Coordinates of C-alpha atoms in Angstrom, one line a residue:
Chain A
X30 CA -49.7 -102.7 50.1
X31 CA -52.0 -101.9 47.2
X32 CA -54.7 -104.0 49.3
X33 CA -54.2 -101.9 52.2
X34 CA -54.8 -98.9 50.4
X35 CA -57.6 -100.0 48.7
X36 CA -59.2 -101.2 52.7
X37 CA -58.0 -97.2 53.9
X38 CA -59.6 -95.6 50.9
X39 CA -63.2 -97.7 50.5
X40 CA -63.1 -97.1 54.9
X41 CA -62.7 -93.0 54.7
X42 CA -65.2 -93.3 51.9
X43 CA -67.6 -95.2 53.6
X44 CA -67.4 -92.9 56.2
X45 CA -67.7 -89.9 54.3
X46 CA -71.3 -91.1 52.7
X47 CA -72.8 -91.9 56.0
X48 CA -74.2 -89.0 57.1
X49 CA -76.0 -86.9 54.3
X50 CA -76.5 -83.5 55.8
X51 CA -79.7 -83.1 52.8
X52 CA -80.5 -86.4 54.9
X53 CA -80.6 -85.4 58.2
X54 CA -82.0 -81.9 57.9
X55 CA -85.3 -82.9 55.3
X56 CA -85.7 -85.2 58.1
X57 CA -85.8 -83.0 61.4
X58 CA -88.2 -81.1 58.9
X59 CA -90.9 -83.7 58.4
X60 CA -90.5 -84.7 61.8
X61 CA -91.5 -81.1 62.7
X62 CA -94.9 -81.2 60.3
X63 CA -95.7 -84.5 62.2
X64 CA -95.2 -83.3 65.9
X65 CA -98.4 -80.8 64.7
X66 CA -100.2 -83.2 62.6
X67 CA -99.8 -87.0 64.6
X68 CA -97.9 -86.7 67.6
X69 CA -97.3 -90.3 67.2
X70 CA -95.9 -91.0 64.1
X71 CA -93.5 -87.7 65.2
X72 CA -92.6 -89.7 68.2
X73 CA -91.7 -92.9 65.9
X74 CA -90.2 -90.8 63.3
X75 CA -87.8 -89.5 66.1
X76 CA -86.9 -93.0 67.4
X77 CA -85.9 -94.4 63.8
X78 CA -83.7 -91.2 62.8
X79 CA -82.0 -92.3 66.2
X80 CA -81.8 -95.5 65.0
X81 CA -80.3 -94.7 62.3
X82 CA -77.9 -92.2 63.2
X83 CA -76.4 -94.3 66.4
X84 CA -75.4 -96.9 64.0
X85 CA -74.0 -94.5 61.4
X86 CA -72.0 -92.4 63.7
X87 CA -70.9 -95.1 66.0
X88 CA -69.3 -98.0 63.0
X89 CA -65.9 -98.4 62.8
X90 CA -65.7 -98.9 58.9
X91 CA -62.8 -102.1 59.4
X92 CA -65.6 -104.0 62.1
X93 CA -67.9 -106.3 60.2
X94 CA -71.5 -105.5 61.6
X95 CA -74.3 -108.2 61.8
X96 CA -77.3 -108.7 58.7
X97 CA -79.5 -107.7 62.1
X98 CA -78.0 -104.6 62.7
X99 CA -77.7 -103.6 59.3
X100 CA -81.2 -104.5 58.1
X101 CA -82.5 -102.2 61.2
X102 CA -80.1 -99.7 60.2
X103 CA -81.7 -99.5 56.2
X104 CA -85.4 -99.9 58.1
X105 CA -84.9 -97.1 60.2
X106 CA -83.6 -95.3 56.8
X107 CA -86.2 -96.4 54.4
X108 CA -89.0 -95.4 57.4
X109 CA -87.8 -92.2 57.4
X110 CA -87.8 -91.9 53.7
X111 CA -91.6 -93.2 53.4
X112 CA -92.8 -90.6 55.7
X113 CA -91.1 -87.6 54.2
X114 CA -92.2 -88.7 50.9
X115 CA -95.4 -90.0 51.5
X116 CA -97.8 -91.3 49.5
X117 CA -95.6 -92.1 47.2
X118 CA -93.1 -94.2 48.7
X119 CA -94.0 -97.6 50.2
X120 CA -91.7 -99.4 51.9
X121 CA -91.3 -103.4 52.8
X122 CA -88.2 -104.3 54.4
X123 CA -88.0 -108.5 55.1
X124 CA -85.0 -110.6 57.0
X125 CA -84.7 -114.1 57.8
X126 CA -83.9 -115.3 60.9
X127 CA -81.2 -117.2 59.9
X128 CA -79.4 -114.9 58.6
X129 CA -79.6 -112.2 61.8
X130 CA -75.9 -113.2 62.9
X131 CA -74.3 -113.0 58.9
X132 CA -71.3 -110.7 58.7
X133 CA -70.9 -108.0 56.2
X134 CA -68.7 -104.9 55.9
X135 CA -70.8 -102.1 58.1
X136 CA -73.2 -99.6 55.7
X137 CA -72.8 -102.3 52.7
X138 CA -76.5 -101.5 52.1
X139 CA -76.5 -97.7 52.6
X140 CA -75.5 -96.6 49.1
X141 CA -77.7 -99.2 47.7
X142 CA -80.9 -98.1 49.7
X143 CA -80.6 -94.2 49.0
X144 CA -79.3 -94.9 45.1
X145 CA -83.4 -97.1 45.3
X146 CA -85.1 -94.0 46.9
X147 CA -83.3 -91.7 44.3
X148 CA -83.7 -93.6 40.9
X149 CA -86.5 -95.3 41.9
X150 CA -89.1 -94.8 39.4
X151 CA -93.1 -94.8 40.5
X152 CA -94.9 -98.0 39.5
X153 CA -98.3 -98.1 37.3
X154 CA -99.8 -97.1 40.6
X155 CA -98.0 -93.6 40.6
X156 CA -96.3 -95.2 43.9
X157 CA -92.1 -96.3 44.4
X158 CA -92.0 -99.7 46.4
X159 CA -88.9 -100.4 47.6
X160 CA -88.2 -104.2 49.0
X161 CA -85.8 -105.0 51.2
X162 CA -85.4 -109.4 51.4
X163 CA -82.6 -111.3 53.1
X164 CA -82.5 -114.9 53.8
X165 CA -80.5 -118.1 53.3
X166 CA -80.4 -120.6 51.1
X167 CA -78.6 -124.0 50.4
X168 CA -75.7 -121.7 48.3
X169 CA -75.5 -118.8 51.0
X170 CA -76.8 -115.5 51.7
X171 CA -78.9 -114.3 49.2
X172 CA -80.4 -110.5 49.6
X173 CA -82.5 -108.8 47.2
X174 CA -83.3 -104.4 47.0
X175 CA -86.3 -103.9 44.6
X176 CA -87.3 -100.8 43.1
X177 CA -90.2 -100.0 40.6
X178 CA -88.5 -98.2 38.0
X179 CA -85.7 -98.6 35.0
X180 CA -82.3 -99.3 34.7
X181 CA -81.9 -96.4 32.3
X182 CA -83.1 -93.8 34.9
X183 CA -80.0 -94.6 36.8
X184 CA -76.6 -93.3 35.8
X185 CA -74.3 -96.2 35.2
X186 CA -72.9 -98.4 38.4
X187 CA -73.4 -95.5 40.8
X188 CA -72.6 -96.2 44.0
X189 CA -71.8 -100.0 43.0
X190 CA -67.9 -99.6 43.1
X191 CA -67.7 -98.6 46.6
X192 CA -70.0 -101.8 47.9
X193 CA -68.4 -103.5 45.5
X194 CA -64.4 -103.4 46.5
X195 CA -65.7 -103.5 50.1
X196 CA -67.4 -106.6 49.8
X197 CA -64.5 -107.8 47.4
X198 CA -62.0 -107.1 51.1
X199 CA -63.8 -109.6 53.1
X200 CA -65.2 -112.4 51.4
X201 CA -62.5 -112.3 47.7
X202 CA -64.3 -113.9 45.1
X203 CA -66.6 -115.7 47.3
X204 CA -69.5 -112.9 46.5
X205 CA -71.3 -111.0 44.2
X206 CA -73.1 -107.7 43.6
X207 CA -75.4 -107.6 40.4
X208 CA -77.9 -104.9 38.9
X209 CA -80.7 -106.0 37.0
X210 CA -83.8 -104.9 35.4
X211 CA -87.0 -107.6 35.7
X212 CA -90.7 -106.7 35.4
X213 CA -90.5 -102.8 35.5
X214 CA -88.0 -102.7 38.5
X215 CA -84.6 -102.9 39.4
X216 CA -83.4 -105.3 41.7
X217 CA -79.8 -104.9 43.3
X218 CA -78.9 -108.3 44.5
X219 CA -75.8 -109.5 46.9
X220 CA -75.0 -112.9 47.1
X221 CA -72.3 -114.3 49.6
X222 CA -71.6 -118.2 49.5
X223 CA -70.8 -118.8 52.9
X224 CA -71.0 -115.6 55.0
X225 CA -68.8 -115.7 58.7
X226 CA -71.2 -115.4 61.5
X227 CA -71.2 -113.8 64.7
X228 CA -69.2 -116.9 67.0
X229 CA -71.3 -118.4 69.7
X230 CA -71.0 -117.2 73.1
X231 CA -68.1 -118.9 74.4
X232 CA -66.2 -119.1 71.8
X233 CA -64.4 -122.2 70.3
X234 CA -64.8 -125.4 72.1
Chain B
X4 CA -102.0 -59.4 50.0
X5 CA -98.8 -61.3 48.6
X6 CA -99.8 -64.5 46.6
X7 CA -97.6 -67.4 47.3
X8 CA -97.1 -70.9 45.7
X9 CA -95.1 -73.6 47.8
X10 CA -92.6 -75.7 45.6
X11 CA -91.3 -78.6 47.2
X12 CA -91.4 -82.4 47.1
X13 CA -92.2 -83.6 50.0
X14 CA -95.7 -83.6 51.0
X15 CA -94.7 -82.9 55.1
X16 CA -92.4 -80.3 54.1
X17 CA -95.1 -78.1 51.7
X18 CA -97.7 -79.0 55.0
X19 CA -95.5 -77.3 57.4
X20 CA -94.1 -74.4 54.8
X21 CA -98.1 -73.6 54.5
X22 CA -98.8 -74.0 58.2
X23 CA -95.4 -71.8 58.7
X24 CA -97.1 -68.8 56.0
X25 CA -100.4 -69.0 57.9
X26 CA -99.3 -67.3 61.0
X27 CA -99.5 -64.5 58.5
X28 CA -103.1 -62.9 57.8
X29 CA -101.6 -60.9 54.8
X30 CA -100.4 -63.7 52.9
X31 CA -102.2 -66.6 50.6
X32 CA -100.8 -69.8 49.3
X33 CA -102.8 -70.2 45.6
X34 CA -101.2 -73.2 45.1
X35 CA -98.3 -75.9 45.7
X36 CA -96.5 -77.9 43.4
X37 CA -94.0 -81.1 44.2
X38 CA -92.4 -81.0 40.3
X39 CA -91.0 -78.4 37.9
X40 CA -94.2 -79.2 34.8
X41 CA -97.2 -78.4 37.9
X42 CA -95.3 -75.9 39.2
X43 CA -94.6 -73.8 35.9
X44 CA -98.7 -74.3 35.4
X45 CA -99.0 -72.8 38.2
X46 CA -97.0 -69.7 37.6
X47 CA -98.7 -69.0 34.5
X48 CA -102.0 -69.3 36.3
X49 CA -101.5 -68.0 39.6
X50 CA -98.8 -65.4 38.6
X51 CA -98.3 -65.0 42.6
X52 CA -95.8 -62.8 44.3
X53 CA -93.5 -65.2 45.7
X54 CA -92.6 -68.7 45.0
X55 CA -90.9 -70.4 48.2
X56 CA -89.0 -73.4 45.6
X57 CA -86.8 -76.1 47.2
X58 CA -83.8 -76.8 45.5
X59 CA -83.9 -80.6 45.5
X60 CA -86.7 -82.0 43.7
X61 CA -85.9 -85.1 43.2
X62 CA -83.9 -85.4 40.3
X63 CA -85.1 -82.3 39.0
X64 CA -83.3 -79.1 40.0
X65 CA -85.5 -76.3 41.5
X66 CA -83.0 -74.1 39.6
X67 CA -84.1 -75.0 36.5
X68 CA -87.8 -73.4 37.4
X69 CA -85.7 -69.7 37.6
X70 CA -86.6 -69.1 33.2
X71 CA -89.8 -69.5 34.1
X72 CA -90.4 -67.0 36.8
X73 CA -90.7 -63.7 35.6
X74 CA -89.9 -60.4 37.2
X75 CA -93.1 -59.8 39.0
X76 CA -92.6 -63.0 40.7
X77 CA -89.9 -63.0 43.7
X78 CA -88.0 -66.1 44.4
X79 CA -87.0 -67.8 48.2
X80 CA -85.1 -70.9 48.2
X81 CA -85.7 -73.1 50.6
X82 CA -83.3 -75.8 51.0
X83 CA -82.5 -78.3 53.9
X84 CA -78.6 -77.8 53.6
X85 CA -75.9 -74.3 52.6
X86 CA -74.5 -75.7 49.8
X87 CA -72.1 -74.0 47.3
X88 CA -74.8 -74.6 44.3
X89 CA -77.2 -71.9 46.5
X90 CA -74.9 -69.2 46.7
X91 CA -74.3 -69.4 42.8
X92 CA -77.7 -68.6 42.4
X93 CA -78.3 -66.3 45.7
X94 CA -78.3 -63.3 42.8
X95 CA -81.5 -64.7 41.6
X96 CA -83.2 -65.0 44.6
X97 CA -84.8 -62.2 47.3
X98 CA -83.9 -64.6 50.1
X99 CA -83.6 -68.1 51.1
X100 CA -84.1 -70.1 54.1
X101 CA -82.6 -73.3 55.9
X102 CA -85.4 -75.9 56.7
X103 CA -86.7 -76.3 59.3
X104 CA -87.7 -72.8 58.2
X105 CA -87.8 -70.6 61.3
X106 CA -90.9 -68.7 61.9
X107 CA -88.8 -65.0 63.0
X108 CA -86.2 -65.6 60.1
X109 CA -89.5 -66.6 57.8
X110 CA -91.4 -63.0 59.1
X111 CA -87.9 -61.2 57.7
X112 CA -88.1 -62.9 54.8
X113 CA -91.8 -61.6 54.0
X114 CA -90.7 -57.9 54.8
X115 CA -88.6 -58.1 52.1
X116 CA -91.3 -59.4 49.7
X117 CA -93.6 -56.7 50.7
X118 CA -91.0 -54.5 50.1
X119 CA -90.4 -56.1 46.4
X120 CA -94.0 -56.0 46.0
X121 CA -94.2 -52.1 46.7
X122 CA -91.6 -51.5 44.1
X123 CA -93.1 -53.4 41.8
X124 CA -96.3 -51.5 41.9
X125 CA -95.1 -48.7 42.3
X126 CA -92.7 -48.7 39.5
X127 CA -96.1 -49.4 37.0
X128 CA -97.4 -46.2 39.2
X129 CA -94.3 -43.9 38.2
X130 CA -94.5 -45.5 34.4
X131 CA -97.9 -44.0 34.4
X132 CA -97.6 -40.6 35.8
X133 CA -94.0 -39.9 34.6
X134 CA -91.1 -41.5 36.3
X135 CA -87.6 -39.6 37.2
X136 CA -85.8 -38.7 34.1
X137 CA -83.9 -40.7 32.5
X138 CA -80.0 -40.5 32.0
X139 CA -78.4 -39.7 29.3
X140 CA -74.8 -40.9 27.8
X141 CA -73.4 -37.9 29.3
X142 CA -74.3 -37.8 32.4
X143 CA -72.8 -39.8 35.8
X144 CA -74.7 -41.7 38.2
X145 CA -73.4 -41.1 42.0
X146 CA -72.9 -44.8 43.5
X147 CA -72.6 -44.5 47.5
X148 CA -73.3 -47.9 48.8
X149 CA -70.1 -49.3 49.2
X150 CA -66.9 -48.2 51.3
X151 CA -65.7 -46.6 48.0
X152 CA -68.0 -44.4 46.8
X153 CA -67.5 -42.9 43.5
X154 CA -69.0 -40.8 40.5
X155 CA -69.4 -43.4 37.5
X156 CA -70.1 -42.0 34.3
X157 CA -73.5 -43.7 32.7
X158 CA -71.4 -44.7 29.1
X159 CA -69.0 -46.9 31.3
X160 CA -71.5 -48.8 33.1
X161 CA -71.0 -52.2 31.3
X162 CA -73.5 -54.2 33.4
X163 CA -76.0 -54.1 36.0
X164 CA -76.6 -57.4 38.3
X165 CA -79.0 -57.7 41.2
X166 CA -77.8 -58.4 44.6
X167 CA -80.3 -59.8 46.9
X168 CA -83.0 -57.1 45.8
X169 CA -80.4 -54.6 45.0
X170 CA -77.6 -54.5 42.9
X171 CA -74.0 -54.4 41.8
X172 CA -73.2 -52.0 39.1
X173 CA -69.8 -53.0 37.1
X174 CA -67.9 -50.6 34.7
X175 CA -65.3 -50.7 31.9
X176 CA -62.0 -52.1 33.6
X177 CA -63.5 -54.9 35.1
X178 CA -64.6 -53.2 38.5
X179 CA -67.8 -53.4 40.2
X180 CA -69.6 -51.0 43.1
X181 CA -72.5 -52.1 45.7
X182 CA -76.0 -49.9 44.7
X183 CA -79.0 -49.8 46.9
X184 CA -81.2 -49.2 44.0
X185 CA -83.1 -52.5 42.0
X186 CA -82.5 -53.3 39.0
X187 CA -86.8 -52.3 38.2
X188 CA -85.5 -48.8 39.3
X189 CA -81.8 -48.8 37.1
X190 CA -84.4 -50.4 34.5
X191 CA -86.3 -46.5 34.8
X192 CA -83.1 -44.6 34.9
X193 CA -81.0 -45.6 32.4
X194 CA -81.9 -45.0 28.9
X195 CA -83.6 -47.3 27.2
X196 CA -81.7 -47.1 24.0
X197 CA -78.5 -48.6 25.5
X198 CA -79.5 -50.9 28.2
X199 CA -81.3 -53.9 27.8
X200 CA -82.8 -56.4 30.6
X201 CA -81.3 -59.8 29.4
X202 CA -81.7 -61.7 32.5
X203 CA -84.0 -61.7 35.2
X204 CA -81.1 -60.7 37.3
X205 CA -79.1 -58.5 34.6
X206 CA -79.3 -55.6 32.6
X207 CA -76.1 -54.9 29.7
X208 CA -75.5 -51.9 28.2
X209 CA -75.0 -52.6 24.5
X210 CA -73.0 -50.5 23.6
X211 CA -70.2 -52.4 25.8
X212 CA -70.9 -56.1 24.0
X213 CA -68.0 -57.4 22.5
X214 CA -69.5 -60.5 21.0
X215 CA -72.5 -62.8 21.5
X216 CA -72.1 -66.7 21.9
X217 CA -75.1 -69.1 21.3
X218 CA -75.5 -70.8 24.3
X219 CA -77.5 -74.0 25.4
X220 CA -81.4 -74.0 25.5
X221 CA -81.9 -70.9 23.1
X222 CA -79.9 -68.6 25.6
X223 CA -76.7 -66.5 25.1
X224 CA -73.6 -65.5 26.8
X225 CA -72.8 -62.3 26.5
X226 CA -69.2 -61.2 26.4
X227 CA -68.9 -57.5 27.4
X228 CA -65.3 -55.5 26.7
X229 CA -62.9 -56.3 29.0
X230 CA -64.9 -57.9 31.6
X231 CA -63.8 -61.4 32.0
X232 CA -66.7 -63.6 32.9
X233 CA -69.5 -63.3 29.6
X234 CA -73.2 -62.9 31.0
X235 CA -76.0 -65.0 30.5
X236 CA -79.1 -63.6 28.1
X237 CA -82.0 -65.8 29.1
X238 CA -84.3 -67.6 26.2
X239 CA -87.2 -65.2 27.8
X240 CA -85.2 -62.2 27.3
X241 CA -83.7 -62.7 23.7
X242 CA -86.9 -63.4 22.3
X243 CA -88.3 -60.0 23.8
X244 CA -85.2 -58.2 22.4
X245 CA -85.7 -60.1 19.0
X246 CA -89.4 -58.3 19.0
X247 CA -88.2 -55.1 20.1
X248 CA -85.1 -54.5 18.1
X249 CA -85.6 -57.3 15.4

């Protein structure tokens, strides 16, 4: 019962955070600098915020989504966020093919990804990377968010709890989700032992 | 022409605010800033007319820039979303605008700063030559803005606020009434002896303070007999009334 609660509450929540009207309006904004300044870049901005926003208005928060889908979803994002902020955002987002068809609770990496572009911190350079690296390994899934910056910009566990308990409702104890600080950045790191896969067409034989 | 400086920080968004401004001969942009230390340099040295300043700078809070802007500066928010923190602050602001900033909305906006720019100099004009007289203790001021009009007597004013480029005017009993003039022009009428500017967007008449509480950041709050909510006396302004009444 508690459990079920717990699924309901981290769900509506989930929901909630998707759509960040700040978001959504900065971005129609910088897309309408670039459709005077590079008509092309205006035209890709326009097809990542659709990216972005056809996968965060169509999830149903209780469907696991694919590593594939959700890695394109945080691309899109982080795209979006390099233009309106550029230079001084770079952006390197990296996914292994193995671990396209890995299952995780839908948005896992949304919190994560704008909690990088917030407390992110710029580098020696004056510029904020942000890496994005998936891939498996002989223990499981193993994927990594960098950020330049500190640990003590960033207000304790925020937005941690939420990915936390929602990772916690599929895979139990079978997963982690650690904050670190290594080399001037922070790193954000989700490992899941053996991650359920999309099945193969056909199902079961 | 009005002076501008664009505060915002993202680099597309201060591109188009700029492109946006120059459709309009009689303005200049001296100057744009992306964080609150460059852009509080640049008030001090391009004292312009109007600052267009986003709201969400990052982790900094384009609210926290409003100390350091002093009367002969207007202020337009520009922010991407309504939120509730904007309309806590509306009172210090002319005007503010949704992005993507619309360029008919944006020609409204300017009107107004013209207008706050005309007051402006003419107010040091009328300081010059001899303004209206001012009022005394005795006499009442006449407030017909509102839906209630009514004959206030000058000693019950407790405070003065600005609304959007004109004001409210509250009196003893807790009540308030609309007034079409600025607070620059309440600033020439009242007397001088009794009411004090202690905020960009407030003027208290001293003889209604109850008690003063230190505040954060050098700054006050000023409880005024029976009014409920105290008023804020800005680090700026107590340090002028230290000099003048110290």
């Amino acid at each position: 019962m508690q459990e079920r609660i717990a699924t309901r509450e981290a769900q509506v929540r989930a929901l909630a955070a998707r759509l960040n009207p700040h978001f959504l309006f900065n971005s129609l904004n910088a897309i309408r600098a670039l459709v005077a300044e590079d008509a092309d870049r205006a035209r890709e901005m326009l097809t990542r915020l659709s990216s972005f926003l056809r996968h965060a208005i169509s999830i149903d928060p209780a469907v696991p989504s694919t590593l594939g889908q959700e890695m394109e979803t945080a691309r899109a994002y982080l795209r979006i966020e390099e233009a309106r902020f550029e230079p001084d955002l770079e952006v390197d987002v990296d996914l292994d093919p193995d671990a396209t068809d890995t299952l995780g609770p839908p948005l896992l990496l949304q919190p994560l990804v704008e909690n990088a572009v917030r407390y992110g911190a710029p580098g020696s350079d004056g510029v904020l990377r942000i890496r994005l690296d998936a891939r498996m390994e002989r223990d499981g899934l193993r994927l990594e968010l960098a950020n330049t910056g500190t640990l003590a910009e960033r207000p304790e566990g925020v937005g941690l709890g939420l990915s936390r308990s929602r990772l916690r409702l599929m895979y139990g104890d079978a997963q982690r989700i650690t904050l670190a600080e290594r080399d001037g950045r922070v790193i954000a790191r989700i490992e899941i032992d053996a991650p359920r896969r999309v099945p193969e067409p056909g199902g079961s034989r | 022409v009005i002076k501008a400086i664009v505060v915002d920080d993202e680099a597309p968004a201060r591109r188009e605010m700029r492109r946006l401004l120059a459709e309009h001969e009689r303005v200049s942009v001296t100057g744009e800033a992306r964080d609150l230390a460059t852009s509080r340099g640049l008030l001090l040295r391009t004292r312009p007319d109007v600052v267009f300043l986003d709201i969400r700078l990052g982790r900094e809070s384009g609210f926290d820039l409003l100390p350091d802007v002093d009367e002969e500066t207007a202020v337009v928010f520009v922010t991407a979303y309504d939120d509730h923190a904007v309309r806590a602050f509306e009172a210090s602001a002319l005007d503010y605008l949704m992005k993507p900033v619309e360029s008919t909305r944006l020609k409204a906006t300017l009107k107004r700063v013209e207008r706050f720019v005309a007051a402006r100099e003419q107010g040091g004009a009328a300081t010059r030559v001899g303004s209206p007289a001012p009022f005394t203790p005795s006499r009442w001021v006449f407030l017909e803005a509102g839906d209630r009009p009514a004959f206030v007597p000058v000693e019950a004013i407790t405070h003065v606020s600005a609304e959007k480029g004109r004001s409210r005017v509250h009196v003893t009993g807790g009540h308030s009434l609309p007034s079409e003039r600025s607070l620059e022009e309440w600033m020439r009428r009242l007397p001088i002896e009794d009411f004090r500017r202690v905020h960009r967007s407030t003027i208290v008449n001293l003889r209604q303070v109850e008690r003063l509480e230190p505040w954060s950041h050098y700054t006050y709050r000023i409880h005024l007999r029976g009014t409920p909510e105290p008023v804020v006396m800005s680090r700026r302004h107590a340090l002028r009334l230290r000099e003048a009444l110290g």
